[in-house]
Coordinates of C-alpha atoms in Angstrom, one line a residue:
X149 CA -76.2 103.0 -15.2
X150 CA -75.5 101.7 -12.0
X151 CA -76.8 98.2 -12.9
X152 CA -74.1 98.4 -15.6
X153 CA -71.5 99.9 -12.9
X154 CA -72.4 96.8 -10.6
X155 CA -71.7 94.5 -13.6
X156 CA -68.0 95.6 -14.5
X157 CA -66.7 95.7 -11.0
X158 CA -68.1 92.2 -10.1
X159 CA -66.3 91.6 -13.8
X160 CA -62.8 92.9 -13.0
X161 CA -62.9 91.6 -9.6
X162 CA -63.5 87.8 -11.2
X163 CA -60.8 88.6 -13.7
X164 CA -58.3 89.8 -11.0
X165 CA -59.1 86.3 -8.2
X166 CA -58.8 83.7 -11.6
X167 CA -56.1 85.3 -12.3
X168 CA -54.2 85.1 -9.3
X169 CA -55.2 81.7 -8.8
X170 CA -53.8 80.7 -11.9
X171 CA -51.8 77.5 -12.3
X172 CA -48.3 77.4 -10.7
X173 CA -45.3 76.5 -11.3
X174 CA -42.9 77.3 -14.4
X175 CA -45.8 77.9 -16.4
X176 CA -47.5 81.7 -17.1
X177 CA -51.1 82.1 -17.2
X178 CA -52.8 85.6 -18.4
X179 CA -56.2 86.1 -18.2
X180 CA -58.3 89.3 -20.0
X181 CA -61.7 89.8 -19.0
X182 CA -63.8 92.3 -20.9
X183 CA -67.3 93.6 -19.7
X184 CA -69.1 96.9 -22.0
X185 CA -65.7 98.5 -22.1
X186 CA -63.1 97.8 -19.7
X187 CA -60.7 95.1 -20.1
X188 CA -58.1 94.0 -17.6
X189 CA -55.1 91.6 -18.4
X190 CA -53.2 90.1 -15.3
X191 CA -50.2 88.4 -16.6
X192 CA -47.0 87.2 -13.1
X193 CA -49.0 89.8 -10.9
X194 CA -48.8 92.7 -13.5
X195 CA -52.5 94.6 -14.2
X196 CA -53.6 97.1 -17.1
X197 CA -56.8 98.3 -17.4
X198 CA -57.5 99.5 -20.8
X199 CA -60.6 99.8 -23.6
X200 CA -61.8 96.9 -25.5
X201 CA -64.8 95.1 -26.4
X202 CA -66.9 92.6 -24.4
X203 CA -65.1 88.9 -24.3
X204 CA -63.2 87.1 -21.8
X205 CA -60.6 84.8 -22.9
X206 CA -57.9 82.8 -20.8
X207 CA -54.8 81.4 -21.9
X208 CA -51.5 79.9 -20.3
X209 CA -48.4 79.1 -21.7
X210 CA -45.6 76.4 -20.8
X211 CA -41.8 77.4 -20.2
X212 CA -40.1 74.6 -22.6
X213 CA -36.2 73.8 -21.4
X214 CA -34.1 73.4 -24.2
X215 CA -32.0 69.8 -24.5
X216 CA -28.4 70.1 -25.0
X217 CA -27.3 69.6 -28.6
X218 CA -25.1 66.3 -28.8
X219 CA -22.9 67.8 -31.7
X220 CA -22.0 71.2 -29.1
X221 CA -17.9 71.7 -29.2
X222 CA -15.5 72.3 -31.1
X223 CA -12.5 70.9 -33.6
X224 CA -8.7 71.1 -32.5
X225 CA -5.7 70.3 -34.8
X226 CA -3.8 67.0 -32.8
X227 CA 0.1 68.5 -33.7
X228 CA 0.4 70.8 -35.6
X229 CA -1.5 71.5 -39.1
X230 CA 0.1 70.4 -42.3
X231 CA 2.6 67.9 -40.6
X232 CA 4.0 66.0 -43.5
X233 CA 6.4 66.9 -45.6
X234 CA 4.4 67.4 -49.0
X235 CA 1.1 66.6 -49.8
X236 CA -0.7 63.8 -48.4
X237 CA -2.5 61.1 -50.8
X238 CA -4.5 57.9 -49.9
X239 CA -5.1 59.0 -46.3
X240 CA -6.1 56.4 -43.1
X241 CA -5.7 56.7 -39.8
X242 CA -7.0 54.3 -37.0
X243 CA -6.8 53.8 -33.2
X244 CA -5.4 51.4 -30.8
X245 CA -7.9 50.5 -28.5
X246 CA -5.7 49.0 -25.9
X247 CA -4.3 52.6 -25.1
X248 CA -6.0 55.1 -27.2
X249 CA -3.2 55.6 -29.2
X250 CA -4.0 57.5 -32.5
X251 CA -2.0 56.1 -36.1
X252 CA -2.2 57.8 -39.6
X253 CA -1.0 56.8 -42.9
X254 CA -0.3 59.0 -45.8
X255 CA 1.5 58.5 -49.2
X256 CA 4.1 61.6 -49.2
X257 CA 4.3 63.3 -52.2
X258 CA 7.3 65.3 -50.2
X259 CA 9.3 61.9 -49.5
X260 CA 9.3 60.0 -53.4
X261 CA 5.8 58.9 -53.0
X262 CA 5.8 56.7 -50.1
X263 CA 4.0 55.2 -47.5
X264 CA 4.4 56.1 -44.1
X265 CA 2.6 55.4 -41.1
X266 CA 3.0 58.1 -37.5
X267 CA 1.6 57.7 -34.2
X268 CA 1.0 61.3 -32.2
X269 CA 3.0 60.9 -29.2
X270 CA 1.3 63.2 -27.3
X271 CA 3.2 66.2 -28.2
X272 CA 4.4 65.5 -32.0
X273 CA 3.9 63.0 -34.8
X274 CA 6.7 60.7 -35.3
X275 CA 7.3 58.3 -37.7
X276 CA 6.6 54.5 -36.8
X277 CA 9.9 53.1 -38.1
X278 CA 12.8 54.8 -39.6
X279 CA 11.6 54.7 -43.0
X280 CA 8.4 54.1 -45.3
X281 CA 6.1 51.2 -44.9
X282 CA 7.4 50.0 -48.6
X283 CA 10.5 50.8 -50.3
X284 CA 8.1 51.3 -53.8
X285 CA 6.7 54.3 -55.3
X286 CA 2.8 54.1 -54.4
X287 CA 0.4 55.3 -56.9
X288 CA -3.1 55.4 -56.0
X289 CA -6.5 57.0 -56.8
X290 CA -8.8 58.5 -53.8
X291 CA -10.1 55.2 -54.0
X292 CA -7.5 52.5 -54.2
X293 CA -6.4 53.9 -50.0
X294 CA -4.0 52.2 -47.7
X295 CA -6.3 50.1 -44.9
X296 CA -4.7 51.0 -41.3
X297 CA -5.4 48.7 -38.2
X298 CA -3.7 49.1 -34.9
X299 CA -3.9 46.2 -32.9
X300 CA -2.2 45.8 -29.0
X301 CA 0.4 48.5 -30.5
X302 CA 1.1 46.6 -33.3
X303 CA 0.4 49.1 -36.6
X304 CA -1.1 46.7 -39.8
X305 CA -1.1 48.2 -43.5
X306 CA -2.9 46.5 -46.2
X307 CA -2.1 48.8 -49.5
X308 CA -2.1 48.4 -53.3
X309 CA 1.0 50.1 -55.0
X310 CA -0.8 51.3 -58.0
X311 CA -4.2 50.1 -59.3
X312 CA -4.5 46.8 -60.5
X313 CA -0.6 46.0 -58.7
X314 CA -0.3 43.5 -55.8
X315 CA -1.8 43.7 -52.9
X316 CA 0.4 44.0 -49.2
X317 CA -0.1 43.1 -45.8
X318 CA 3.0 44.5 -43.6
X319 CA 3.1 45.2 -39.5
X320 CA 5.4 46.9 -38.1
X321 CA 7.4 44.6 -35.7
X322 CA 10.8 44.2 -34.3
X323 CA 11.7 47.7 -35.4
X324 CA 11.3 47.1 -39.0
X325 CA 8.0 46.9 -41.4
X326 CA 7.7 43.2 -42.7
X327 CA 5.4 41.6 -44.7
X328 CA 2.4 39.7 -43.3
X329 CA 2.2 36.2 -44.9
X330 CA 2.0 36.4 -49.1
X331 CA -1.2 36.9 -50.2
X332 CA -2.1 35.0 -53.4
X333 CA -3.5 37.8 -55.2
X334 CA -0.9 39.5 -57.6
X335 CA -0.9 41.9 -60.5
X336 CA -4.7 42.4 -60.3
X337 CA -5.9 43.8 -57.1
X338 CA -7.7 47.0 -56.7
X339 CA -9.3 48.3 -53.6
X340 CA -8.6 47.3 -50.1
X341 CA -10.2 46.9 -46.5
X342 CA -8.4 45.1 -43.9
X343 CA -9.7 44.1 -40.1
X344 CA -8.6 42.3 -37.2
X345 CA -10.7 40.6 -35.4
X346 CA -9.0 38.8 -32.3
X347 CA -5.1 38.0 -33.2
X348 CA -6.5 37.6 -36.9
X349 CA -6.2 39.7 -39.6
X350 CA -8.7 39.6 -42.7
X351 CA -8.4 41.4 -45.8
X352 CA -11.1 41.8 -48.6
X353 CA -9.9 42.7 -52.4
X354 CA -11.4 42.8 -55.6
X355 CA -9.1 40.4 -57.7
X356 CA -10.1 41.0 -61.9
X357 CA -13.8 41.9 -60.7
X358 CA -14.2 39.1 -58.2
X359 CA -14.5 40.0 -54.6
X360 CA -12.0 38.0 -52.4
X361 CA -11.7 37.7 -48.7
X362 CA -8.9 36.0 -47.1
X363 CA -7.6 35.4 -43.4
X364 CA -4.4 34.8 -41.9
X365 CA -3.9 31.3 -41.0
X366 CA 0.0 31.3 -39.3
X367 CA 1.9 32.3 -42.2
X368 CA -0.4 31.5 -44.9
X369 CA -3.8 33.6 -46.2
X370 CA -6.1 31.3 -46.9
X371 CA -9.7 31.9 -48.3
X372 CA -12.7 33.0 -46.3
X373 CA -14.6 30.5 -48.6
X374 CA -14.1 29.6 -52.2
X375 CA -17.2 30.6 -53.4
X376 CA -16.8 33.9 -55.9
X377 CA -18.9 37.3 -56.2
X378 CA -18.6 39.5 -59.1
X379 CA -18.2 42.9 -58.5
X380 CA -17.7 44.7 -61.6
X381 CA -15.8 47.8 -61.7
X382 CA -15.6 51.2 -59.3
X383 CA -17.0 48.9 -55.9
X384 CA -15.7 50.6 -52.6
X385 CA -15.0 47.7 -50.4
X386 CA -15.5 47.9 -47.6
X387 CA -15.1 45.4 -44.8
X388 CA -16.3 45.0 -41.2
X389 CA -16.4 41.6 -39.0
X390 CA -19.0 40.1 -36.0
X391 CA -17.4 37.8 -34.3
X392 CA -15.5 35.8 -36.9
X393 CA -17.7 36.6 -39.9
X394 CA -16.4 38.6 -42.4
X395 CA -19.5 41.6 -43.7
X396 CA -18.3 43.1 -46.7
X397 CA -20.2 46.4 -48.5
X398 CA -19.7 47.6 -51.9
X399 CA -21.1 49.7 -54.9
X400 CA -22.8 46.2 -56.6
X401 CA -22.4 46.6 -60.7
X402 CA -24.4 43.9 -61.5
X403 CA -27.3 45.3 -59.4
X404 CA -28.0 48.9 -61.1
X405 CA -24.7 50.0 -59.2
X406 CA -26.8 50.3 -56.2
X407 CA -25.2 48.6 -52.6
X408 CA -24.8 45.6 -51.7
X409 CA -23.6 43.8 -48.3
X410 CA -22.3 40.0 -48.6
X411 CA -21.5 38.3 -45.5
X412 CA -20.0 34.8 -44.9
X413 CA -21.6 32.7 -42.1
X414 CA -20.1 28.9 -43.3
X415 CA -18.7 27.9 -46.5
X416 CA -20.9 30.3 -49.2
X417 CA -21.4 34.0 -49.1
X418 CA -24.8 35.1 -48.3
X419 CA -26.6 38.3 -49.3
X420 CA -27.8 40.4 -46.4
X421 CA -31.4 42.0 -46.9
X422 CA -31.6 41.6 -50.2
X423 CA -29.2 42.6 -53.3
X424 CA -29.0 46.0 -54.2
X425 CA -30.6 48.6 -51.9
X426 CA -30.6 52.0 -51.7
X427 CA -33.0 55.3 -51.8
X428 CA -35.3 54.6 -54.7
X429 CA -33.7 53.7 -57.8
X430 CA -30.7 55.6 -57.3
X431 CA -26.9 54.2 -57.6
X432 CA -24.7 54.9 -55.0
X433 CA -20.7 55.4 -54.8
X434 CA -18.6 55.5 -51.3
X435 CA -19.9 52.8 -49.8
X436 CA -19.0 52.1 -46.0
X437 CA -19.5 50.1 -43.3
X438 CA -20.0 49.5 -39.8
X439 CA -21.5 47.7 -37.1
X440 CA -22.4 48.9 -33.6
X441 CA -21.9 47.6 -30.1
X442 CA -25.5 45.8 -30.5
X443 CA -24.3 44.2 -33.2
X444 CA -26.7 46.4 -35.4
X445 CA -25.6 47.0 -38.9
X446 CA -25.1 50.0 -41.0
X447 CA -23.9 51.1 -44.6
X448 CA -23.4 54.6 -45.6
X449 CA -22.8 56.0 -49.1
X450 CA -23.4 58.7 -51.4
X451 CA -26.2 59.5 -53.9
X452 CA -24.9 58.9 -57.1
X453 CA -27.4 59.8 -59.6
X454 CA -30.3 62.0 -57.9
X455 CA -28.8 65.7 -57.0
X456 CA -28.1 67.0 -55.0
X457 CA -26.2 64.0 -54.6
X458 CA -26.5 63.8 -50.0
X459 CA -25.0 61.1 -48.3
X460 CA -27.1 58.5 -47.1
X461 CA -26.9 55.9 -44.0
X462 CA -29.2 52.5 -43.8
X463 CA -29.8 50.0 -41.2
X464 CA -30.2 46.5 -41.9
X465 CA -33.7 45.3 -39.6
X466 CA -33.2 41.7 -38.6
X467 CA -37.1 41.9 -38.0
X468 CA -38.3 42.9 -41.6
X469 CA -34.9 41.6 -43.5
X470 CA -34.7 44.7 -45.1
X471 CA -32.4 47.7 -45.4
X472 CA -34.3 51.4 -44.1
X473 CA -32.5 54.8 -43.7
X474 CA -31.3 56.3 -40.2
X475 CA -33.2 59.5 -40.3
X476 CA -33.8 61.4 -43.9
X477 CA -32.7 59.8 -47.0
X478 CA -29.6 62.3 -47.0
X479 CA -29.0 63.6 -44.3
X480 CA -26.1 66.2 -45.4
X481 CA -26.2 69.9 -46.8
X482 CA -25.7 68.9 -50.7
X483 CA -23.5 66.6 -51.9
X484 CA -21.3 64.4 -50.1
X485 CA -18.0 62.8 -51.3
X486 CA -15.9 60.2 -49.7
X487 CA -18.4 59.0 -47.1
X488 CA -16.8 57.5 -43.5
X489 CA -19.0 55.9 -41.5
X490 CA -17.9 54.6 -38.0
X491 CA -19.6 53.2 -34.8
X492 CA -19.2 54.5 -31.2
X493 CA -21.6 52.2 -28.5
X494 CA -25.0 52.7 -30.1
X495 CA -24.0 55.7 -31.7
X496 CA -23.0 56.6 -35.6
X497 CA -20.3 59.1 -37.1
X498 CA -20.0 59.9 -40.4
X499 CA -17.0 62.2 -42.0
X500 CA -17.0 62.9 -45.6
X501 CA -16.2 65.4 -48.2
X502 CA -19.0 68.7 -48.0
X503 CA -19.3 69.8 -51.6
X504 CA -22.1 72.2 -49.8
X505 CA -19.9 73.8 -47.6
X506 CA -16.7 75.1 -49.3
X507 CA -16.0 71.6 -50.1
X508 CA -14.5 71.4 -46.4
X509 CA -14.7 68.1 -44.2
X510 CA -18.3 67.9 -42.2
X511 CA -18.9 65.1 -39.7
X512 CA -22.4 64.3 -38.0
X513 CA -22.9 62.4 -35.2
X514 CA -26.3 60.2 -34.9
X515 CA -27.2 60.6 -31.0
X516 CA -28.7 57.2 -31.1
X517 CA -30.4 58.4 -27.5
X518 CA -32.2 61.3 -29.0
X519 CA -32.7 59.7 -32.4
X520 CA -31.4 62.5 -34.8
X521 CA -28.4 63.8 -36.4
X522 CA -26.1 66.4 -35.2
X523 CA -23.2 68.4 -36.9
X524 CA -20.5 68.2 -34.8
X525 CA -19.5 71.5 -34.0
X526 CA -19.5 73.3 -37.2
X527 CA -19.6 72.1 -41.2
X528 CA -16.6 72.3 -43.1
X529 CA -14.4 72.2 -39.8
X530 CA -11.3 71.7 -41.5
X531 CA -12.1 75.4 -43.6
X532 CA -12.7 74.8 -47.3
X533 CA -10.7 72.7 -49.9
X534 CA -10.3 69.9 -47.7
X535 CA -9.9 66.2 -49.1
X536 CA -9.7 62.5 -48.4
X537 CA -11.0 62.1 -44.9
X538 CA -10.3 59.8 -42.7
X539 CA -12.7 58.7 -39.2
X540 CA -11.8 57.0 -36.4
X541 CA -13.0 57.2 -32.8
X542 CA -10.9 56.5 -29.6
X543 CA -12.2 54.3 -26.7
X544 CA -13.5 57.4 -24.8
X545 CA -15.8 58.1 -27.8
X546 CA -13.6 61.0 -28.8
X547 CA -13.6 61.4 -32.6
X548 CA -10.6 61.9 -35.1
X549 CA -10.8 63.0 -38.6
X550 CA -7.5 62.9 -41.0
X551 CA -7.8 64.6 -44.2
X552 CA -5.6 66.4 -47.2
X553 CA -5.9 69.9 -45.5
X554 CA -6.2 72.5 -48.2
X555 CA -5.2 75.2 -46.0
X556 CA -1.9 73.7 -45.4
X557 CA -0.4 73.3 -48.9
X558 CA -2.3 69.8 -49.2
X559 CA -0.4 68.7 -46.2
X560 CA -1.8 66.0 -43.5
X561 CA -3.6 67.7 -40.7
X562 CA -5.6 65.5 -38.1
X563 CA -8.5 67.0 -36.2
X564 CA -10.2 65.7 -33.2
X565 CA -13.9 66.9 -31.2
X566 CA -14.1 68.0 -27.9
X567 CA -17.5 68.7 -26.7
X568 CA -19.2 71.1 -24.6

């Protein structure tokens, strides 16, 4: 008995030193030595004595910290909510990068179904101009939108008066909205995307199925090149530029409706990575694109034929010539209508339409340090029935969503993110 006796002190005195010379730091070791019966556990300094079986077992643990979540913060109303006069249709809205300035554009159902454009002045929106962008009626599906660029304070429009109408390039200048050169596409446009890269503006249409591209050349649009590409019907053009070559995504109709980017580097247009890509075999609808400070490229769309129908963003890899998704092949709740995608240094943000989420307006950032997606603050920020968004991001990487605020009536309501 005493041999035994010998045995558990020499025991718990072993468990009692190991333990204290456990490892430091922000880590916690415990250790629990058991000898015939007595089992002590030393866990910070802390000692029980208690019952068990023979064993001795040692474990430690590490204290993890916990990153900061990119998408922390939360969404404020720029103005006040509901600011036009009736319900908004065919919703843009862009920033001036020389100041940070933040446009919209809306056709008011409230003012005879006009165009207008407003700048927030810091206080209020106002009206750029005393009057509407056009003097027409515009009519226009949640497609066929008004294009918005603001460049050195100069506001630029490119819209469609009803599908299939002309197309119209105005700027507002010398306190009055005038048109931008005449474009030679009449009667037959549909779908718009309009850019300016430089003092040059470039617009991309889809003239009776045929993708065009033109640029302003003094007073006169001329073509980007000659060369045609069919498009079929229900596209989503959308255009970015690199330098002084025109990208151009769209739905591709002649390709299993799946996406397609074209791009013009001389006198033809070129396909980039290959004709219709996507997530399997499935089509895709909402096409949009963007490019990044690296001069990496990215298209983001919707699911079209797979539920539940989640939006989807690809990167073109110089290195393989091919087109692979930026994190999951849908990377939203459910399904995602109206798909915005916009680029912030090497970062991504992408507004659309949550179907999951009380069909409220959701935007993700991808935290290109990190490599993952983030909502930003919460889903459905705008609170449910909201429509048409709208993306843009200022220079201080500050993003801004427009959107047909169902809260409000149907009114225009912008929204910006301010994070923790």
């Amino acid at each position: 008995m005493k041999k035994y006796f010998v045995i558990i002190c020499l025991a718990v005195f072993a468990g009692l030193y190991f333990a204290g010379c456990g490892s430091s730091g922000g880590g916690e070791t415990t250790t629990t030595t058991t000898v015939q019966g007595a089992t002590t556990t030393t866990a910070q300094g802390a000692t029980t004595t208690t019952i068990q079986e023979a064993t001795t077992t040692t474990t430690t643990s590490t204290t993890s910290t916990t990153s900061t979540n990119p998408g922390s913060g939360t969404w404020s109303a720029v103005g006040t909510r509901g600011f036009s006069t009736g319900s908004a249709e065919g919703v843009a809205i862009a920033c001036d990068e020389s100041n940070g300035s933040i446009y919209v554009a809306c056709v008011d159902r409230g003012k005879g179904d006009k165009l207008y454009v407003m700048r927030f002045d810091g206080a209020d929106w106002v009206e750029v101009g005393s009057g509407p962008v056009t003097s027409e009626a515009v009519s226009i599906s949640e497609n066929d939108v008004p294009s918005l660029i603001v460049n050195n304070g100069i506001p630029y429009a490119a819209f469609i008066t009803s599908p299939g109408a002309d197309l119209l390039v105005r700027k507002y200048s010398g306190g009055a909205w005038v048109d931008v050169g005449s474009l030679p596409v009449s009667g037959s446009a549909g779908y718009c995307s309009l850019q300016i890269t430089g003092e040059t503006p470039y617009v991309a249409t889809n003239d009776f199925g045929l993708m065009k591209v033109f640029y302003l050349n003094g007073a006169t649009w001329d073509w980007v090149n000659s060369s045609l590409v069919s498009l079929g019907s229900n596209h989503w053009l959308s255009l970015a530029m690199l330098g002084t070559t025109p990208y151009v995504a769209f739905r591709d109709a002649n390709n299993n409706s799946r996406a397609t980017v074209k791009y013009s580097p001389g006198g033809s247009w070129a396909t980039l990575g290959g004709a219709g890509f996507g997530v399997e075999s499935d089509s895709v609808v909402y096409t949009s694109l963007a490019i990044n400070s690296s001069n990496n490229i990215f298209v983001a769309f919707k699911r079209n034929a797979v539920s539940p129908y989640k939006a989807v963003v690809m990167k073109y890899n110089s290195t393989t010539t091919s087109w692979e998704a930026v994190g999951a092949e849908g990377i939203s709740d459910g399904e995602a209508d109206l798909t915005r995608l916009k680029c912030f240094g090497q970062d991504l943000y992408l507004s659309y339409k949550d179907m999951a989420n009380q069909s409220g307006i959701t935007t993700l950032l991808y935290d290109h340090s990190s490599a993952g997606w983030y909502v930003l603050g919460t889903a459905a920020f705008s609170g449910q029935e909201a429509d048409l968004p709208a993306l843009t991001v200022d220079p201080n990487g500050t993003p801004y969503v427009a959107f047909q605020d169902g809260q409000s009536q149907g009114k225009l309501t912008v929204m910006k993110f301010t994070g923790n």
